[in-house]
Amino acid sequence: MRHGGLIARRVDGVWRGALIEGPSGIGKSDLALRALDAGFRLVADDRVVAFPSGGKLYGKPHETLAGLIEIRGLGVARHPALPLCEIALVIRCVETPEAVERLPDPRFTVITGVSVPVFDLWPREPAAPLKIGAMMQSLGVAP
């Protein structure tokens, strides 16, 4: 189980997602909420169950949190969610915009035996949801 959120876009008939990770309170749920407004779909908030299948990594919500998202200042709210998706990349939320390297070398992390690309992102940046889309596009997993 991963502490983070999972959002997805439909690409060529397959839901492909970005696993958003970072320390508590950094803005993972806020970033996911803004990404939903930018055309992504919610899969999971707060806890993601990651599992391999056919050489790919997939994620789904923890059963007690399915269809829920935390909205700071409001509380936990119901939101339509997908039951699962392929995890195409990992977003590591960083504390400051300066912590994001301008021209990073490709990086990967291994989750349950599957290698997945990793990108750093400052979650409070207004363009952060658009950058997730651009990251997916750079990997060829989004139009």
PDB file of C-alpha atoms in Angstrom:
ATOM      1  CA  MET A   1       0.000   0.000   0.000  1.00  0.00           C
ATOM      2  CA  ARG A   2       1.266   3.471  -0.946  1.00  0.00           C
ATOM      3  CA  HIS A   3       0.508   6.718   0.861  1.00  0.00           C
ATOM      4  CA  GLY A   4      -0.634   9.008  -1.943  1.00  0.00           C
ATOM      5  CA  GLY A   5      -3.243   9.659  -4.577  1.00  0.00           C
ATOM      6  CA  LEU A   6      -3.880   8.227  -8.022  1.00  0.00           C
ATOM      7  CA  ILE A   7      -5.408  10.119 -10.947  1.00  0.00           C
ATOM      8  CA  ALA A   8      -5.897   8.849 -14.499  1.00  0.00           C
ATOM      9  CA  ARG A   9      -6.560   9.749 -18.120  1.00  0.00           C
ATOM     10  CA  ARG A  10      -8.021   7.472 -20.781  1.00  0.00           C
ATOM     11  CA  VAL A  11      -5.485   6.860 -23.554  1.00  0.00           C
ATOM     12  CA  ASP A  12      -6.212   4.479 -26.446  1.00  0.00           C
ATOM     13  CA  GLY A  13      -8.983   2.834 -24.454  1.00  0.00           C
ATOM     14  CA  VAL A  14      -6.830   2.287 -21.343  1.00  0.00           C
ATOM     15  CA  TRP A  15      -6.858   4.294 -18.111  1.00  0.00           C
ATOM     16  CA  ARG A  16      -3.281   5.397 -17.406  1.00  0.00           C
ATOM     17  CA  GLY A  17      -2.457   7.098 -14.170  1.00  0.00           C
ATOM     18  CA  ALA A  18      -0.104   9.249 -12.171  1.00  0.00           C
ATOM     19  CA  LEU A  19       0.644   8.129  -8.617  1.00  0.00           C
ATOM     20  CA  ILE A  20       1.062  11.282  -6.507  1.00  0.00           C
ATOM     21  CA  GLU A  21       3.316  10.767  -3.479  1.00  0.00           C
ATOM     22  CA  GLY A  22       4.818  13.010  -0.828  1.00  0.00           C
ATOM     23  CA  PRO A  23       4.783  13.837   2.866  1.00  0.00           C
ATOM     24  CA  SER A  24       1.553  14.433   4.759  1.00  0.00           C
ATOM     25  CA  GLY A  25       0.177  17.946   4.248  1.00  0.00           C
ATOM     26  CA  ILE A  26       2.238  18.775   1.149  1.00  0.00           C
ATOM     27  CA  GLY A  27      -0.837  19.089  -1.092  1.00  0.00           C
ATOM     28  CA  LYS A  28      -1.324  15.712  -2.772  1.00  0.00           C
ATOM     29  CA  SER A  29      -5.119  15.763  -2.480  1.00  0.00           C
ATOM     30  CA  ASP A  30      -5.262  19.423  -3.518  1.00  0.00           C
ATOM     31  CA  LEU A  31      -3.203  18.628  -6.615  1.00  0.00           C
ATOM     32  CA  ALA A  32      -5.475  15.669  -7.409  1.00  0.00           C
ATOM     33  CA  LEU A  33      -8.551  17.886  -7.014  1.00  0.00           C
ATOM     34  CA  ARG A  34      -7.130  20.467  -9.437  1.00  0.00           C
ATOM     35  CA  ALA A  35      -6.165  17.687 -11.860  1.00  0.00           C
ATOM     36  CA  LEU A  36      -9.775  16.487 -11.859  1.00  0.00           C
ATOM     37  CA  ASP A  37     -10.764  19.954 -13.035  1.00  0.00           C
ATOM     38  CA  ALA A  38      -8.142  19.608 -15.801  1.00  0.00           C
ATOM     39  CA  GLY A  39      -9.684  16.421 -17.219  1.00  0.00           C
ATOM     40  CA  PHE A  40      -8.194  13.670 -15.069  1.00  0.00           C
ATOM     41  CA  ARG A  41     -10.324  11.129 -13.174  1.00  0.00           C
ATOM     42  CA  LEU A  42      -9.931  10.120  -9.552  1.00  0.00           C
ATOM     43  CA  VAL A  43      -8.860   6.574  -8.781  1.00  0.00           C
ATOM     44  CA  ALA A  44      -7.697   6.871  -5.173  1.00  0.00           C
ATOM     45  CA  ASP A  45      -6.931   9.446  -2.509  1.00  0.00           C
ATOM     46  CA  ASP A  46      -4.703   8.943   0.531  1.00  0.00           C
ATOM     47  CA  ARG A  47      -4.079   5.185   0.147  1.00  0.00           C
ATOM     48  CA  VAL A  48      -3.274   3.376  -3.099  1.00  0.00           C
ATOM     49  CA  VAL A  49      -3.037  -0.388  -3.376  1.00  0.00           C
ATOM     50  CA  ALA A  50      -0.357  -1.038  -6.026  1.00  0.00           C
ATOM     51  CA  PHE A  51       0.005  -4.422  -7.707  1.00  0.00           C
ATOM     52  CA  PRO A  52       1.778  -5.899 -10.756  1.00  0.00           C
ATOM     53  CA  SER A  53      -0.001  -7.681 -13.587  1.00  0.00           C
ATOM     54  CA  GLY A  54       1.397  -8.678 -16.973  1.00  0.00           C
ATOM     55  CA  GLY A  55       4.607  -6.710 -16.409  1.00  0.00           C
ATOM     56  CA  LYS A  56       2.733  -3.476 -15.689  1.00  0.00           C
ATOM     57  CA  LEU A  57       1.907  -1.695 -12.458  1.00  0.00           C
ATOM     58  CA  TYR A  58      -1.698  -1.030 -11.484  1.00  0.00           C
ATOM     59  CA  GLY A  59      -3.321   0.844  -8.656  1.00  0.00           C
ATOM     60  CA  LYS A  60      -6.688   0.906  -6.955  1.00  0.00           C
ATOM     61  CA  PRO A  61      -8.124   2.608  -3.873  1.00  0.00           C
ATOM     62  CA  HIS A  62      -8.010   1.060  -0.435  1.00  0.00           C
ATOM     63  CA  GLU A  63     -11.483  -0.472  -0.087  1.00  0.00           C
ATOM     64  CA  THR A  64     -12.544   1.790   2.808  1.00  0.00           C
ATOM     65  CA  LEU A  65     -11.562   4.969   0.894  1.00  0.00           C
ATOM     66  CA  ALA A  66     -12.985   4.192  -2.564  1.00  0.00           C
ATOM     67  CA  GLY A  67     -14.847   7.160  -4.042  1.00  0.00           C
ATOM     68  CA  LEU A  68     -13.619   9.577  -1.370  1.00  0.00           C
ATOM     69  CA  ILE A  69     -11.267  12.579  -1.530  1.00  0.00           C
ATOM     70  CA  GLU A  70     -10.124  14.901   1.235  1.00  0.00           C
ATOM     71  CA  ILE A  71     -10.805  18.571   0.601  1.00  0.00           C
ATOM     72  CA  ARG A  72      -8.840  20.531   3.183  1.00  0.00           C
ATOM     73  CA  GLY A  73     -11.099  23.045   4.904  1.00  0.00           C
ATOM     74  CA  LEU A  74     -14.220  21.066   3.982  1.00  0.00           C
ATOM     75  CA  GLY A  75     -13.521  17.465   4.966  1.00  0.00           C
ATOM     76  CA  VAL A  76     -13.878  14.152   3.185  1.00  0.00           C
ATOM     77  CA  ALA A  77     -16.178  14.279   0.162  1.00  0.00           C
ATOM     78  CA  ARG A  78     -17.619  11.669  -2.180  1.00  0.00           C
ATOM     79  CA  HIS A  79     -16.377  11.853  -5.761  1.00  0.00           C
ATOM     80  CA  PRO A  80     -16.924   9.522  -8.733  1.00  0.00           C
ATOM     81  CA  ALA A  81     -13.863   7.302  -9.051  1.00  0.00           C
ATOM     82  CA  LEU A  82     -12.454   4.626 -11.316  1.00  0.00           C
ATOM     83  CA  PRO A  83     -11.966   1.191  -9.736  1.00  0.00           C
ATOM     84  CA  LEU A  84      -8.335   0.913 -10.960  1.00  0.00           C
ATOM     85  CA  CYS A  85      -5.833   2.023 -13.591  1.00  0.00           C
ATOM     86  CA  GLU A  86      -2.354   1.320 -14.883  1.00  0.00           C
ATOM     87  CA  ILE A  87       0.255   3.452 -13.103  1.00  0.00           C
ATOM     88  CA  ALA A  88       2.281   5.085 -15.886  1.00  0.00           C
ATOM     89  CA  LEU A  89       4.383   7.400 -13.714  1.00  0.00           C
ATOM     90  CA  VAL A  90       5.064   8.562 -10.184  1.00  0.00           C
ATOM     91  CA  ILE A  91       4.870  12.216  -9.156  1.00  0.00           C
ATOM     92  CA  ARG A  92       7.023  13.000  -6.115  1.00  0.00           C
ATOM     93  CA  CYS A  93       5.745  16.178  -4.482  1.00  0.00           C
ATOM     94  CA  VAL A  94       8.527  18.480  -3.268  1.00  0.00           C
ATOM     95  CA  GLU A  95       8.438  21.298  -0.704  1.00  0.00           C
ATOM     96  CA  THR A  96       9.556  24.219  -2.905  1.00  0.00           C
ATOM     97  CA  PRO A  97       9.605  25.102  -6.602  1.00  0.00           C
ATOM     98  CA  GLU A  98      13.406  25.343  -6.403  1.00  0.00           C
ATOM     99  CA  ALA A  99      13.563  21.639  -5.523  1.00  0.00           C
ATOM    100  CA  VAL A 100      12.421  20.768  -9.061  1.00  0.00           C
ATOM    101  CA  GLU A 101      15.359  20.353 -11.409  1.00  0.00           C
ATOM    102  CA  ARG A 102      14.912  22.349 -14.617  1.00  0.00           C
ATOM    103  CA  LEU A 103      16.248  19.687 -16.990  1.00  0.00           C
ATOM    104  CA  PRO A 104      16.254  16.391 -15.075  1.00  0.00           C
ATOM    105  CA  ASP A 105      17.768  13.165 -16.270  1.00  0.00           C
ATOM    106  CA  PRO A 106      15.259  10.304 -16.535  1.00  0.00           C
ATOM    107  CA  ARG A 107      14.670   8.559 -13.204  1.00  0.00           C
ATOM    108  CA  PHE A 108      12.819   5.408 -12.264  1.00  0.00           C
ATOM    109  CA  THR A 109      11.589   3.682  -9.148  1.00  0.00           C
ATOM    110  CA  VAL A 110      10.672   0.038  -8.679  1.00  0.00           C
ATOM    111  CA  ILE A 111       7.287  -0.691  -7.112  1.00  0.00           C
ATOM    112  CA  THR A 112       6.303  -4.326  -6.539  1.00  0.00           C
ATOM    113  CA  GLY A 113       8.920  -5.390  -9.097  1.00  0.00           C
ATOM    114  CA  VAL A 114       7.857  -2.946 -11.849  1.00  0.00           C
ATOM    115  CA  SER A 115      10.051  -0.017 -12.941  1.00  0.00           C
ATOM    116  CA  VAL A 116       8.108   3.250 -13.302  1.00  0.00           C
ATOM    117  CA  PRO A 117       9.301   6.746 -14.358  1.00  0.00           C
ATOM    118  CA  VAL A 118       9.502   9.344 -11.571  1.00  0.00           C
ATOM    119  CA  PHE A 119       9.096  13.112 -11.815  1.00  0.00           C
ATOM    120  CA  ASP A 120       9.476  15.770  -9.114  1.00  0.00           C
ATOM    121  CA  LEU A 121       6.754  18.426  -8.948  1.00  0.00           C
ATOM    122  CA  TRP A 122       5.870  21.296  -6.628  1.00  0.00           C
ATOM    123  CA  PRO A 123       2.168  20.521  -6.039  1.00  0.00           C
ATOM    124  CA  ARG A 124       1.089  24.102  -5.285  1.00  0.00           C
ATOM    125  CA  GLU A 125       2.174  25.415  -8.678  1.00  0.00           C
ATOM    126  CA  PRO A 126      -0.888  26.574 -10.657  1.00  0.00           C
ATOM    127  CA  ALA A 127       0.286  24.683 -13.763  1.00  0.00           C
ATOM    128  CA  ALA A 128       0.999  21.426 -11.870  1.00  0.00           C
ATOM    129  CA  PRO A 129      -2.002  19.499 -13.326  1.00  0.00           C
ATOM    130  CA  LEU A 130      -1.010  20.565 -16.844  1.00  0.00           C
ATOM    131  CA  LYS A 131       2.559  19.476 -16.165  1.00  0.00           C
ATOM    132  CA  ILE A 132       1.346  16.008 -15.184  1.00  0.00           C
ATOM    133  CA  GLY A 133      -0.382  15.811 -18.568  1.00  0.00           C
ATOM    134  CA  ALA A 134       2.835  16.944 -20.277  1.00  0.00           C
ATOM    135  CA  MET A 135       4.839  14.347 -18.348  1.00  0.00           C
ATOM    136  CA  MET A 136       2.459  11.631 -19.482  1.00  0.00           C
ATOM    137  CA  GLN A 137       2.678  12.905 -23.040  1.00  0.00           C
ATOM    138  CA  SER A 138       6.490  12.890 -22.925  1.00  0.00           C
ATOM    139  CA  LEU A 139       6.321   9.187 -22.081  1.00  0.00           C
ATOM    140  CA  GLY A 140       3.918   8.509 -24.935  1.00  0.00           C
ATOM    141  CA  VAL A 141       1.064   7.570 -22.589  1.00  0.00           C
ATOM    142  CA  ALA A 142      -1.168  10.538 -23.385  1.00  0.00           C
ATOM    143  CA  PRO A 143      -2.287  12.312 -26.548  1.00  0.00           C
TER     144      PRO A 143
END
